[in-house]
PDB file of C-alpha atoms and ligand atoms in Angstrom:
ATOM      1  CA  UNK A 204      86.278  45.611 166.751  1.00  0.00           C
ATOM      2  CA  UNK A 205      83.500  48.399 166.801  1.00  0.00           C
ATOM      3  CA  UNK A 206      80.261  46.664 167.853  1.00  0.00           C
ATOM      4  CA  UNK A 207      78.487  47.972 165.115  1.00  0.00           C
ATOM      5  CA  UNK A 208      80.922  45.980 162.467  1.00  0.00           C
ATOM      6  CA  UNK A 209      80.510  42.969 164.874  1.00  0.00           C
ATOM      7  CA  UNK A 210      76.983  42.940 164.348  1.00  0.00           C
ATOM      8  CA  UNK A 211      77.166  43.135 160.602  1.00  0.00           C
ATOM      9  CA  UNK A 212      79.134  40.198 160.420  1.00  0.00           C
ATOM     10  CA  UNK A 213      77.430  38.067 162.956  1.00  0.00           C
ATOM     11  CA  UNK A 214      73.915  38.723 161.374  1.00  0.00           C
ATOM     12  CA  UNK A 215      74.641  39.148 157.915  1.00  0.00           C
ATOM     13  CA  UNK A 216      71.550  37.856 156.711  1.00  0.00           C
ATOM     14  CA  UNK A 217      69.109  39.845 158.591  1.00  0.00           C
ATOM     15  CA  UNK A 218      71.155  42.853 157.921  1.00  0.00           C
ATOM     16  CA  UNK A 219      71.154  42.335 154.234  1.00  0.00           C
ATOM     17  CA  UNK A 220      67.497  41.896 154.210  1.00  0.00           C
ATOM     18  CA  UNK A 221      66.931  44.972 156.204  1.00  0.00           C
ATOM     19  CA  UNK A 222      69.405  47.272 154.292  1.00  0.00           C
ATOM     20  CA  UNK A 223      68.226  46.530 150.795  1.00  0.00           C
ATOM     21  CA  UNK A 224      64.396  46.567 151.671  1.00  0.00           C
ATOM     22  CA  UNK A 225      65.178  49.937 152.756  1.00  0.00           C
ATOM     23  CA  UNK A 226      67.474  51.410 150.475  1.00  0.00           C
ATOM     24  CA  UNK A 227      67.092  49.272 147.283  1.00  0.00           C
ATOM     25  CA  UNK A 228      64.414  51.834 145.688  1.00  0.00           C
ATOM     26  CA  UNK A 229      66.480  54.518 146.635  1.00  0.00           C
ATOM     27  CA  UNK A 230      69.728  53.516 144.959  1.00  0.00           C
ATOM     28  CA  UNK A 231      67.559  52.321 141.601  1.00  0.00           C
ATOM     29  CA  UNK A 232      65.950  55.846 141.697  1.00  0.00           C
ATOM     30  CA  UNK A 233      69.353  57.341 141.914  1.00  0.00           C
ATOM     31  CA  UNK A 234      71.391  55.206 139.760  1.00  0.00           C
ATOM     32  CA  UNK A 235      69.382  52.887 137.745  1.00  0.00           C
ATOM     33  CA  UNK A 236      68.889  48.971 138.118  1.00  0.00           C
ATOM     34  CA  UNK A 237      72.736  48.326 138.090  1.00  0.00           C
ATOM     35  CA  UNK A 238      74.347  48.897 141.574  1.00  0.00           C
ATOM     36  CA  UNK A 239      77.913  48.315 140.027  1.00  0.00           C
ATOM     37  CA  UNK A 240      80.281  50.896 138.228  1.00  0.00           C
ATOM     38  CA  UNK A 241      80.570  51.036 134.531  1.00  0.00           C
ATOM     39  CA  UNK A 242      84.284  51.260 133.316  1.00  0.00           C
ATOM     40  CA  UNK A 243      84.621  54.345 131.336  1.00  0.00           C
ATOM     41  CA  UNK A 244      87.110  54.209 128.414  1.00  0.00           C
ATOM     42  CA  UNK A 245      86.846  57.961 128.104  1.00  0.00           C
ATOM     43  CA  UNK A 246      85.728  60.212 131.027  1.00  0.00           C
ATOM     44  CA  UNK A 247      83.109  62.034 128.530  1.00  0.00           C
ATOM     45  CA  UNK A 248      81.541  58.698 127.401  1.00  0.00           C
ATOM     46  CA  UNK A 249      77.853  58.255 127.744  1.00  0.00           C
ATOM     47  CA  UNK A 250      76.857  56.266 130.894  1.00  0.00           C
ATOM     48  CA  UNK A 251      74.855  53.726 128.934  1.00  0.00           C
ATOM     49  CA  UNK A 252      77.536  53.202 126.565  1.00  0.00           C
ATOM     50  CA  UNK A 253      80.363  52.495 129.413  1.00  0.00           C
ATOM     51  CA  UNK A 254      78.055  49.973 130.773  1.00  0.00           C
ATOM     52  CA  UNK A 255      77.501  48.232 127.587  1.00  0.00           C
ATOM     53  CA  UNK A 256      81.073  47.647 126.866  1.00  0.00           C
ATOM     54  CA  UNK A 257      81.620  46.928 130.741  1.00  0.00           C
ATOM     55  CA  UNK A 258      78.873  44.136 130.542  1.00  0.00           C
ATOM     56  CA  UNK A 259      80.367  42.773 127.448  1.00  0.00           C
ATOM     57  CA  UNK A 260      83.892  42.784 128.708  1.00  0.00           C
ATOM     58  CA  UNK A 261      82.796  40.606 132.018  1.00  0.00           C
ATOM     59  CA  UNK A 262      80.940  38.236 129.535  1.00  0.00           C
ATOM     60  CA  UNK A 263      83.823  37.579 127.683  1.00  0.00           C
ATOM     61  CA  UNK A 264      86.232  37.155 130.320  1.00  0.00           C
ATOM     62  CA  UNK A 265      83.760  34.654 131.881  1.00  0.00           C
ATOM     63  CA  UNK A 266      83.602  32.797 128.285  1.00  0.00           C
ATOM     64  CA  UNK A 267      79.726  32.786 128.926  1.00  0.00           C
ATOM     65  CA  UNK A 268      78.855  32.313 125.216  1.00  0.00           C
ATOM     66  CA  UNK A 269      80.424  28.657 125.873  1.00  0.00           C
ATOM     67  CA  UNK A 270      79.318  28.075 129.336  1.00  0.00           C
ATOM     68  CA  UNK A 271      76.656  25.148 130.176  1.00  0.00           C
ATOM     69  CA  UNK A 272      76.107  26.499 133.666  1.00  0.00           C
ATOM     70  CA  UNK A 273      76.554  30.158 134.787  1.00  0.00           C
ATOM     71  CA  UNK A 274      75.872  31.732 138.451  1.00  0.00           C
ATOM     72  CA  UNK A 275      75.694  35.351 139.341  1.00  0.00           C
ATOM     73  CA  UNK A 276      76.199  35.950 142.989  1.00  0.00           C
ATOM     74  CA  UNK A 277      74.476  38.911 144.733  1.00  0.00           C
ATOM     75  CA  UNK A 278      72.243  39.436 141.637  1.00  0.00           C
ATOM     76  CA  UNK A 279      70.675  42.384 143.041  1.00  0.00           C
ATOM     77  CA  UNK A 280      67.861  43.658 140.762  1.00  0.00           C
ATOM     78  CA  UNK A 281      68.976  41.020 137.892  1.00  0.00           C
ATOM     79  CA  UNK A 282      69.691  43.211 135.083  1.00  0.00           C
ATOM     80  CA  UNK A 283      73.190  41.919 134.389  1.00  0.00           C
ATOM     81  CA  UNK A 284      71.793  38.199 135.166  1.00  0.00           C
ATOM     82  CA  UNK A 285      69.626  39.136 132.331  1.00  0.00           C
ATOM     83  CA  UNK A 286      72.296  40.188 130.220  1.00  0.00           C
ATOM     84  CA  UNK A 287      74.300  37.100 130.628  1.00  0.00           C
ATOM     85  CA  UNK A 288      71.264  35.103 129.613  1.00  0.00           C
ATOM     86  CA  UNK A 289      70.679  36.666 126.710  1.00  0.00           C
ATOM     87  CA  UNK A 290      74.288  35.854 125.997  1.00  0.00           C
ATOM     88  CA  UNK A 291      74.423  32.291 126.070  1.00  0.00           C
ATOM     89  CA  UNK A 292      72.401  29.075 125.506  1.00  0.00           C
ATOM     90  CA  UNK A 293      73.645  27.551 128.722  1.00  0.00           C
ATOM     91  CA  UNK A 294      71.473  27.991 131.846  1.00  0.00           C
ATOM     92  CA  UNK A 295      71.727  31.144 133.915  1.00  0.00           C
ATOM     93  CA  UNK A 296      71.260  31.373 138.057  1.00  0.00           C
ATOM     94  CA  UNK A 297      71.013  34.421 139.894  1.00  0.00           C
ATOM     95  CA  UNK A 298      71.083  34.214 143.723  1.00  0.00           C
ATOM     96  CA  UNK A 299      70.777  37.222 146.402  1.00  0.00           C
ATOM     97  CA  UNK A 300      70.065  37.077 149.943  1.00  0.00           C
ATOM     98  CA  UNK A 301      67.585  40.223 149.539  1.00  0.00           C
ATOM     99  CA  UNK A 302      64.149  39.350 149.003  1.00  0.00           C
ATOM    100  CA  UNK A 303      63.117  42.915 148.119  1.00  0.00           C
ATOM    101  CA  UNK A 304      66.094  42.821 145.507  1.00  0.00           C
ATOM    102  CA  UNK A 305      64.757  39.389 144.100  1.00  0.00           C
ATOM    103  CA  UNK A 306      61.360  40.908 143.818  1.00  0.00           C
ATOM    104  CA  UNK A 307      62.619  43.295 140.878  1.00  0.00           C
ATOM    105  CA  UNK A 308      64.878  40.646 139.691  1.00  0.00           C
ATOM    106  CA  UNK A 309      62.180  38.658 138.893  1.00  0.00           C
ATOM    107  CA  UNK A 310      60.732  40.861 136.092  1.00  0.00           C
ATOM    108  CA  UNK A 311      63.430  39.311 133.713  1.00  0.00           C
ATOM    109  CA  UNK A 312      61.965  36.254 132.005  1.00  0.00           C
ATOM    110  CA  UNK A 313      63.837  34.054 129.967  1.00  0.00           C
ATOM    111  CA  UNK A 314      63.677  30.147 129.361  1.00  0.00           C
ATOM    112  CA  UNK A 315      67.491  29.854 130.638  1.00  0.00           C
ATOM    113  CA  UNK A 316      67.142  32.228 133.412  1.00  0.00           C
ATOM    114  CA  UNK A 317      66.250  31.570 137.082  1.00  0.00           C
ATOM    115  CA  UNK A 318      66.700  33.519 140.519  1.00  0.00           C
ATOM    116  CA  UNK A 319      66.821  32.204 143.890  1.00  0.00           C
ATOM    117  CA  UNK A 320      66.905  33.511 147.165  1.00  0.00           C
ATOM    118  CA  UNK A 321      70.355  32.237 148.782  1.00  0.00           C
ATOM    119  CA  UNK A 322      73.359  33.168 150.924  1.00  0.00           C
ATOM    120  CA  UNK A 323      76.600  33.250 149.225  1.00  0.00           C
ATOM    121  CA  UNK A 324      78.267  31.838 152.258  1.00  0.00           C
ATOM    122  CA  UNK A 325      76.330  28.688 151.801  1.00  0.00           C
ATOM    123  CA  UNK A 326      76.578  28.602 147.761  1.00  0.00           C
ATOM    124  CA  UNK A 327      78.152  25.272 147.858  1.00  0.00           C
ATOM    125  CA  UNK A 328      74.540  24.093 149.390  1.00  0.00           C
ATOM    126  CA  UNK A 329      73.092  24.465 145.939  1.00  0.00           C
ATOM    127  CA  UNK A 330      74.493  21.344 145.008  1.00  0.00           C
ATOM    128  CA  UNK A 331      74.945  22.403 141.543  1.00  0.00           C
ATOM    129  CA  UNK A 332      78.404  23.442 139.602  1.00  0.00           C
ATOM    130  CA  UNK A 333      79.035  26.174 137.102  1.00  0.00           C
ATOM    131  CA  UNK A 334      81.524  26.952 134.500  1.00  0.00           C
ATOM    132  CA  UNK A 335      81.112  30.728 134.813  1.00  0.00           C
ATOM    133  CA  UNK A 336      80.517  32.447 138.132  1.00  0.00           C
ATOM    134  CA  UNK A 337      80.093  36.602 138.368  1.00  0.00           C
ATOM    135  CA  UNK A 338      79.892  38.484 141.572  1.00  0.00           C
ATOM    136  CA  UNK A 339      80.052  42.229 141.251  1.00  0.00           C
ATOM    137  CA  UNK A 340      79.854  45.154 144.147  1.00  0.00           C
ATOM    138  CA  UNK A 341      78.927  42.870 147.128  1.00  0.00           C
ATOM    139  CA  UNK A 342      82.013  41.183 148.344  1.00  0.00           C
ATOM    140  CA  UNK A 343      82.003  43.872 151.107  1.00  0.00           C
ATOM    141  CA  UNK A 344      79.119  42.652 153.017  1.00  0.00           C
ATOM    142  CA  UNK A 345      80.657  39.248 153.481  1.00  0.00           C
ATOM    143  CA  UNK A 346      81.166  38.371 156.905  1.00  0.00           C
ATOM    144  CA  UNK A 347      84.226  35.998 156.095  1.00  0.00           C
ATOM    145  CA  UNK A 348      85.812  36.643 152.544  1.00  0.00           C
ATOM    146  CA  UNK A 349      88.141  33.941 152.703  1.00  0.00           C
ATOM    147  CA  UNK A 350      85.232  31.254 153.802  1.00  0.00           C
ATOM    148  CA  UNK A 351      83.096  32.601 150.951  1.00  0.00           C
ATOM    149  CA  UNK A 352      86.019  32.270 148.049  1.00  0.00           C
ATOM    150  CA  UNK A 353      86.327  28.593 149.562  1.00  0.00           C
ATOM    151  CA  UNK A 354      82.735  27.895 149.010  1.00  0.00           C
ATOM    152  CA  UNK A 355      82.345  29.547 145.633  1.00  0.00           C
ATOM    153  CA  UNK A 356      85.445  27.486 144.534  1.00  0.00           C
ATOM    154  CA  UNK A 357      83.596  24.371 145.288  1.00  0.00           C
ATOM    155  CA  UNK A 358      80.884  25.080 142.990  1.00  0.00           C
ATOM    156  CA  UNK A 359      83.120  25.859 140.166  1.00  0.00           C
ATOM    157  CA  UNK A 360      83.875  22.944 137.633  1.00  0.00           C
ATOM    158  CA  UNK A 361      87.198  22.408 136.558  1.00  0.00           C
ATOM    159  CA  UNK A 362      88.338  25.120 134.036  1.00  0.00           C
ATOM    160  CA  UNK A 363      85.500  27.394 135.310  1.00  0.00           C
ATOM    161  CA  UNK A 364      86.183  31.410 135.396  1.00  0.00           C
ATOM    162  CA  UNK A 365      85.354  33.342 138.283  1.00  0.00           C
ATOM    163  CA  UNK A 366      84.858  37.300 138.017  1.00  0.00           C
ATOM    164  CA  UNK A 367      85.322  39.445 141.186  1.00  0.00           C
ATOM    165  CA  UNK A 368      84.755  43.153 141.472  1.00  0.00           C
ATOM    166  CA  UNK A 369      85.523  44.056 144.572  1.00  0.00           C
ATOM    167  CA  UNK A 370      85.549  47.097 146.909  1.00  0.00           C
ATOM    168  CA  UNK A 371      88.914  46.806 148.485  1.00  0.00           C
ATOM    169  CA  UNK A 372      90.582  49.012 150.755  1.00  0.00           C
ATOM    170  CA  UNK A 373      94.198  50.068 150.056  1.00  0.00           C
ATOM    171  CA  UNK A 374      96.968  48.025 151.375  1.00  0.00           C
ATOM    172  CA  UNK A 375      98.799  49.545 154.221  1.00  0.00           C
ATOM    173  CA  UNK A 376      96.264  51.808 155.656  1.00  0.00           C
ATOM    174  CA  UNK A 377      96.644  53.394 159.051  1.00  0.00           C
ATOM    175  CA  UNK A 378      93.951  52.822 161.938  1.00  0.00           C
ATOM    176  CA  UNK A 379      93.295  56.629 161.751  1.00  0.00           C
ATOM    177  CA  UNK A 380      92.644  56.762 157.832  1.00  0.00           C
ATOM    178  CA  UNK A 381      90.227  53.783 158.234  1.00  0.00           C
ATOM    179  CA  UNK A 382      88.426  55.334 161.140  1.00  0.00           C
ATOM    180  CA  UNK A 383      88.031  58.800 159.635  1.00  0.00           C
ATOM    181  CA  UNK A 384      86.967  57.813 156.269  1.00  0.00           C
ATOM    182  CA  UNK A 385      86.185  54.246 155.702  1.00  0.00           C
ATOM    183  CA  UNK A 386      84.278  53.372 159.094  1.00  0.00           C
ATOM    184  CA  UNK A 387      81.467  55.962 158.646  1.00  0.00           C
ATOM    185  CA  UNK A 388      80.463  54.691 155.267  1.00  0.00           C
ATOM    186  CA  UNK A 389      80.828  51.089 156.316  1.00  0.00           C
ATOM    187  CA  UNK A 390      78.480  52.002 159.420  1.00  0.00           C
ATOM    188  CA  UNK A 391      76.047  53.516 157.072  1.00  0.00           C
ATOM    189  CA  UNK A 392      75.855  50.539 154.577  1.00  0.00           C
ATOM    190  CA  UNK A 393      76.081  47.517 156.961  1.00  0.00           C
ATOM    191  CA  UNK A 394      79.599  46.583 155.750  1.00  0.00           C
ATOM    192  CA  UNK A 395      81.394  44.430 158.389  1.00  0.00           C
ATOM    193  CA  UNK A 396      84.875  44.793 156.955  1.00  0.00           C
ATOM    194  CA  UNK A 397      86.907  45.397 153.912  1.00  0.00           C
ATOM    195  CA  UNK A 398      89.543  43.390 152.205  1.00  0.00           C
ATOM    196  CA  UNK A 399      92.934  44.275 150.753  1.00  0.00           C
ATOM    197  CA  UNK A 400      93.930  43.338 147.071  1.00  0.00           C
ATOM    198  CA  UNK A 401      96.763  41.237 149.024  1.00  0.00           C
ATOM    199  CA  UNK A 402      94.340  39.391 151.274  1.00  0.00           C
ATOM    200  CA  UNK A 403      92.428  38.638 148.055  1.00  0.00           C
ATOM    201  CA  UNK A 404      95.321  36.911 146.473  1.00  0.00           C
ATOM    202  CA  UNK A 405      95.819  34.817 149.565  1.00  0.00           C
ATOM    203  CA  UNK A 406      92.302  33.692 149.427  1.00  0.00           C
ATOM    204  CA  UNK A 407      92.271  32.705 145.927  1.00  0.00           C
ATOM    205  CA  UNK A 408      95.220  30.665 146.582  1.00  0.00           C
ATOM    206  CA  UNK A 409      93.960  29.087 149.565  1.00  0.00           C
ATOM    207  CA  UNK A 410      90.785  28.394 147.734  1.00  0.00           C
ATOM    208  CA  UNK A 411      92.744  26.411 144.920  1.00  0.00           C
ATOM    209  CA  UNK A 412      92.037  29.339 141.995  1.00  0.00           C
ATOM    210  CA  UNK A 413      94.549  30.494 139.729  1.00  0.00           C
ATOM    211  CA  UNK A 414      94.504  34.322 139.178  1.00  0.00           C
ATOM    212  CA  UNK A 415      94.250  34.964 135.658  1.00  0.00           C
ATOM    213  CA  UNK A 416      94.075  38.881 135.878  1.00  0.00           C
ATOM    214  CA  UNK A 417      93.917  41.565 138.611  1.00  0.00           C
ATOM    215  CA  UNK A 418      93.387  45.203 137.813  1.00  0.00           C
ATOM    216  CA  UNK A 419      93.109  48.495 139.754  1.00  0.00           C
ATOM    217  CA  UNK A 420      90.015  50.113 138.013  1.00  0.00           C
ATOM    218  CA  UNK A 421      89.963  53.301 140.084  1.00  0.00           C
ATOM    219  CA  UNK A 422      90.862  55.496 137.474  1.00  0.00           C
ATOM    220  CA  UNK A 423      88.568  54.249 135.098  1.00  0.00           C
ATOM    221  CA  UNK A 424      85.376  54.226 137.001  1.00  0.00           C
ATOM    222  CA  UNK A 425      85.822  57.764 138.646  1.00  0.00           C
ATOM    223  CA  UNK A 426      82.773  59.076 136.711  1.00  0.00           C
ATOM    224  CA  UNK A 427      80.552  56.597 138.521  1.00  0.00           C
ATOM    225  CA  UNK A 428      81.321  58.362 142.239  1.00  0.00           C
ATOM    226  CA  UNK A 429      81.044  61.784 140.691  1.00  0.00           C
ATOM    227  CA  UNK A 430      77.817  60.701 139.442  1.00  0.00           C
ATOM    228  CA  UNK A 431      77.025  59.219 142.541  1.00  0.00           C
ATOM    229  CA  UNK A 432      77.885  62.308 144.725  1.00  0.00           C
ATOM    230  CA  UNK A 433      75.984  64.430 142.360  1.00  0.00           C
ATOM    231  CA  UNK A 434      72.783  62.568 142.632  1.00  0.00           C
ATOM    232  CA  UNK A 435      73.135  62.600 146.497  1.00  0.00           C
ATOM    233  CA  UNK A 436      73.378  66.277 146.077  1.00  0.00           C
ATOM    234  CA  UNK A 437      70.250  66.535 143.940  1.00  0.00           C
ATOM    235  CA  UNK A 438      68.664  64.154 146.420  1.00  0.00           C
ATOM    236  CA  UNK A 439      68.856  66.222 149.181  1.00  0.00           C
ATOM    237  CA  UNK A 440      67.274  69.231 147.312  1.00  0.00           C
ATOM    238  CA  UNK A 441      64.074  67.492 146.890  1.00  0.00           C
ATOM    239  CA  UNK A 442      64.257  65.033 150.023  1.00  0.00           C
ATOM    240  CA  UNK A 443      61.143  64.537 152.005  1.00  0.00           C
ATOM    241  CA  UNK A 444      59.765  62.028 154.672  1.00  0.00           C
ATOM    242  CA  UNK A 445      57.004  61.122 152.633  1.00  0.00           C
ATOM    243  CA  UNK A 446      58.898  60.223 149.410  1.00  0.00           C
ATOM    244  CA  UNK A 447      61.409  58.392 151.966  1.00  0.00           C
ATOM    245  CA  UNK A 448      58.381  56.180 153.243  1.00  0.00           C
ATOM    246  CA  UNK A 449      57.037  55.405 149.909  1.00  0.00           C
ATOM    247  CA  UNK A 450      60.601  53.951 148.618  1.00  0.00           C
ATOM    248  CA  UNK A 451      60.722  51.346 151.245  1.00  0.00           C
ATOM    249  CA  UNK A 452      59.831  47.932 150.302  1.00  0.00           C
ATOM    250  CA  UNK A 453      56.468  47.080 152.074  1.00  0.00           C
ATOM    251  CA  UNK A 454      57.454  43.212 152.054  1.00  0.00           C
ATOM    252  CA  UNK A 455      59.222  43.924 155.499  1.00  0.00           C
ATOM    253  CA  UNK A 456      58.213  45.777 158.317  1.00  0.00           C
ATOM    254  CA  UNK A 457      60.987  48.290 158.929  1.00  0.00           C
ATOM    255  CA  UNK A 458      59.283  51.595 160.232  1.00  0.00           C
ATOM    256  CA  UNK A 459      61.636  54.091 161.585  1.00  0.00           C
ATOM    257  CA  UNK A 460      64.903  51.871 161.345  1.00  0.00           C
ATOM    258  CA  UNK A 461      64.056  52.241 157.576  1.00  0.00           C
ATOM    259  CA  UNK A 462      63.965  55.668 157.509  1.00  0.00           C
ATOM    260  CA  UNK A 463      67.140  55.981 159.100  1.00  0.00           C
ATOM    261  CA  UNK A 464      68.662  53.732 156.502  1.00  0.00           C
ATOM    262  CA  UNK A 465      67.324  56.066 154.103  1.00  0.00           C
ATOM    263  CA  UNK A 466      68.564  58.942 155.715  1.00  0.00           C
ATOM    264  CA  UNK A 467      72.239  57.791 156.149  1.00  0.00           C
ATOM    265  CA  UNK A 468      72.781  57.137 152.301  1.00  0.00           C
ATOM    266  CA  UNK A 469      72.996  60.925 151.837  1.00  0.00           C
ATOM    267  CA  UNK A 470      76.315  60.753 154.285  1.00  0.00           C
ATOM    268  CA  UNK A 471      77.372  57.139 152.653  1.00  0.00           C
ATOM    269  CA  UNK A 472      77.714  58.822 149.543  1.00  0.00           C
ATOM    270  CA  UNK A 473      80.000  61.967 150.888  1.00  0.00           C
ATOM    271  CA  UNK A 474      82.235  59.308 152.819  1.00  0.00           C
ATOM    272  CA  UNK A 475      82.462  57.266 149.633  1.00  0.00           C
ATOM    273  CA  UNK A 476      83.393  60.004 147.333  1.00  0.00           C
ATOM    274  CA  UNK A 477      86.156  61.071 150.068  1.00  0.00           C
ATOM    275  CA  UNK A 478      87.196  57.486 150.237  1.00  0.00           C
ATOM    276  CA  UNK A 479      88.018  57.357 146.483  1.00  0.00           C
ATOM    277  CA  UNK A 480      89.465  60.514 146.234  1.00  0.00           C
ATOM    278  CA  UNK A 481      91.595  59.969 149.065  1.00  0.00           C
ATOM    279  CA  UNK A 482      92.653  56.704 147.411  1.00  0.00           C
ATOM    280  CA  UNK A 483      91.708  54.361 150.343  1.00  0.00           C
ATOM    281  CA  UNK A 484      88.851  52.478 148.179  1.00  0.00           C
ATOM    282  CA  UNK A 485      90.220  50.657 145.496  1.00  0.00           C
ATOM    283  CA  UNK A 486      87.428  49.247 142.832  1.00  0.00           C
ATOM    284  CA  UNK A 487      89.466  45.947 141.706  1.00  0.00           C
ATOM    285  CA  UNK A 488      89.053  43.525 139.016  1.00  0.00           C
ATOM    286  CA  UNK A 489      89.965  39.824 139.577  1.00  0.00           C
ATOM    287  CA  UNK A 490      89.829  37.124 137.315  1.00  0.00           C
ATOM    288  CA  UNK A 491      90.371  33.929 138.633  1.00  0.00           C
ATOM    289  CA  UNK A 492      90.062  29.962 137.010  1.00  0.00           C
ATOM    290  CA  UNK A 493      89.695  26.728 138.637  1.00  0.00           C
ATOM    291  CA  UNK A 494      92.588  24.456 137.489  1.00  0.00           C
TER     292      UNK A 494
HETATM  293  C1  SAM B  53      75.623  46.684 145.801  1.00  0.00           C
HETATM  294  S1  SAM B  53      74.316  45.558 145.671  1.00  0.00           S
HETATM  295  C2  SAM B  53      75.020  44.566 144.008  1.00  0.00           C
HETATM  296  C3  SAM B  53      74.045  43.999 143.125  1.00  0.00           C
HETATM  297  C4  SAM B  53      74.292  43.639 141.755  1.00  0.00           C
HETATM  298  N1  SAM B  53      75.578  42.975 141.798  1.00  0.00           N
HETATM  299  C5  SAM B  53      74.636  44.561 140.804  1.00  0.00           C
HETATM  300  O1  SAM B  53      75.837  45.055 140.881  1.00  0.00           O
HETATM  301  O2  SAM B  53      73.726  45.602 140.810  1.00  0.00           O
HETATM  302  C6  SAM B  53      74.856  44.185 146.645  1.00  0.00           C
HETATM  303  C7  SAM B  53      73.821  42.969 146.755  1.00  0.00           C
HETATM  304  O3  SAM B  53      74.384  41.792 147.347  1.00  0.00           O
HETATM  305  C8  SAM B  53      73.437  41.200 148.067  1.00  0.00           C
HETATM  306  N2  SAM B  53      74.304  40.301 149.110  1.00  0.00           N
HETATM  307  C9  SAM B  53      74.752  40.603 150.238  1.00  0.00           C
HETATM  308  N3  SAM B  53      75.322  39.978 150.827  1.00  0.00           N
HETATM  309  C10 SAM B  53      74.786  38.686 150.044  1.00  0.00           C
HETATM  310  C11 SAM B  53      74.706  37.122 150.490  1.00  0.00           C
HETATM  311  N4  SAM B  53      75.541  37.127 151.831  1.00  0.00           N
HETATM  312  N5  SAM B  53      74.435  36.285 149.703  1.00  0.00           N
HETATM  313  C12 SAM B  53      73.623  36.581 148.638  1.00  0.00           C
HETATM  314  N6  SAM B  53      73.789  37.939 148.279  1.00  0.00           N
HETATM  315  C13 SAM B  53      74.189  38.931 149.063  1.00  0.00           C
HETATM  316  C14 SAM B  53      72.357  42.367 148.574  1.00  0.00           C
HETATM  317  O4  SAM B  53      71.317  41.902 148.962  1.00  0.00           O
HETATM  318  C15 SAM B  53      72.467  43.141 147.431  1.00  0.00           C
HETATM  319  O5  SAM B  53      71.582  42.685 146.304  1.00  0.00           O
END
């Protein structure tokens, strides 16, 4: 395995802290507070409307209204965690490994909403169980997807639901296809490895979870990566070193590495669009239940 990917895998906590301290505010400036995709029923639909019904669909699938305890893994800036808390009487917890991201999540305040700095790989050390668990657009960063699903299953109460929105690589890719298109963006994003849908089915089974629904959403999320690409093109027209330095989170000394990470996001946007257009990346919805 390439040394970069080994480092991302073996230092995932430090990697994520640094990555999101560098790029979190840039992403928020370009895409808004949600770092996940909206599902478009109609490609001409308004982005806010698409997010609204995407979030409603996810909350309904998780049966959040009836849940006493809800967990969002990799909650990021907390926008969806806040939506969950607004749609249940239950207690809602968001965890994330990036203090930079959590510093924004903390703006959301409700009596039934909490945030904690915690690693998904050690989620079973929280000492709590949950009736609904959401996990969107962050699985790619995990150093061991199978071990993570095992830990997640252990914090699920009997009958609990788990929604995973995963960035998968297509089954059956050649090494050359991965090297040409996936490896560059993985390097720019600090991603140690991508899982296939087939590997996830196996992980669910090994974790003792029953897969309720699986859907490849690539066609329905296409406007998101077109939007991401357009924003990157717009960004490069107005880019400056001074603006890049302003965007770095000041809670962690990043210096030149922070600027490098910001610059690399332009290249990441190009490769991600290519990876989706070529069908190599698959945006995949999994809904699972603990028997
Ligand atoms: C692309 S953002 C997605 C955030 C949020 N789910 C959303 O959709 O807006 C990825 C998030 O995953 C978090 N993350 C990555 N690895 C993690 C881990 N091992 N434990 C907790 N959070 C993690 C990062 O800090 C970052 O906030």
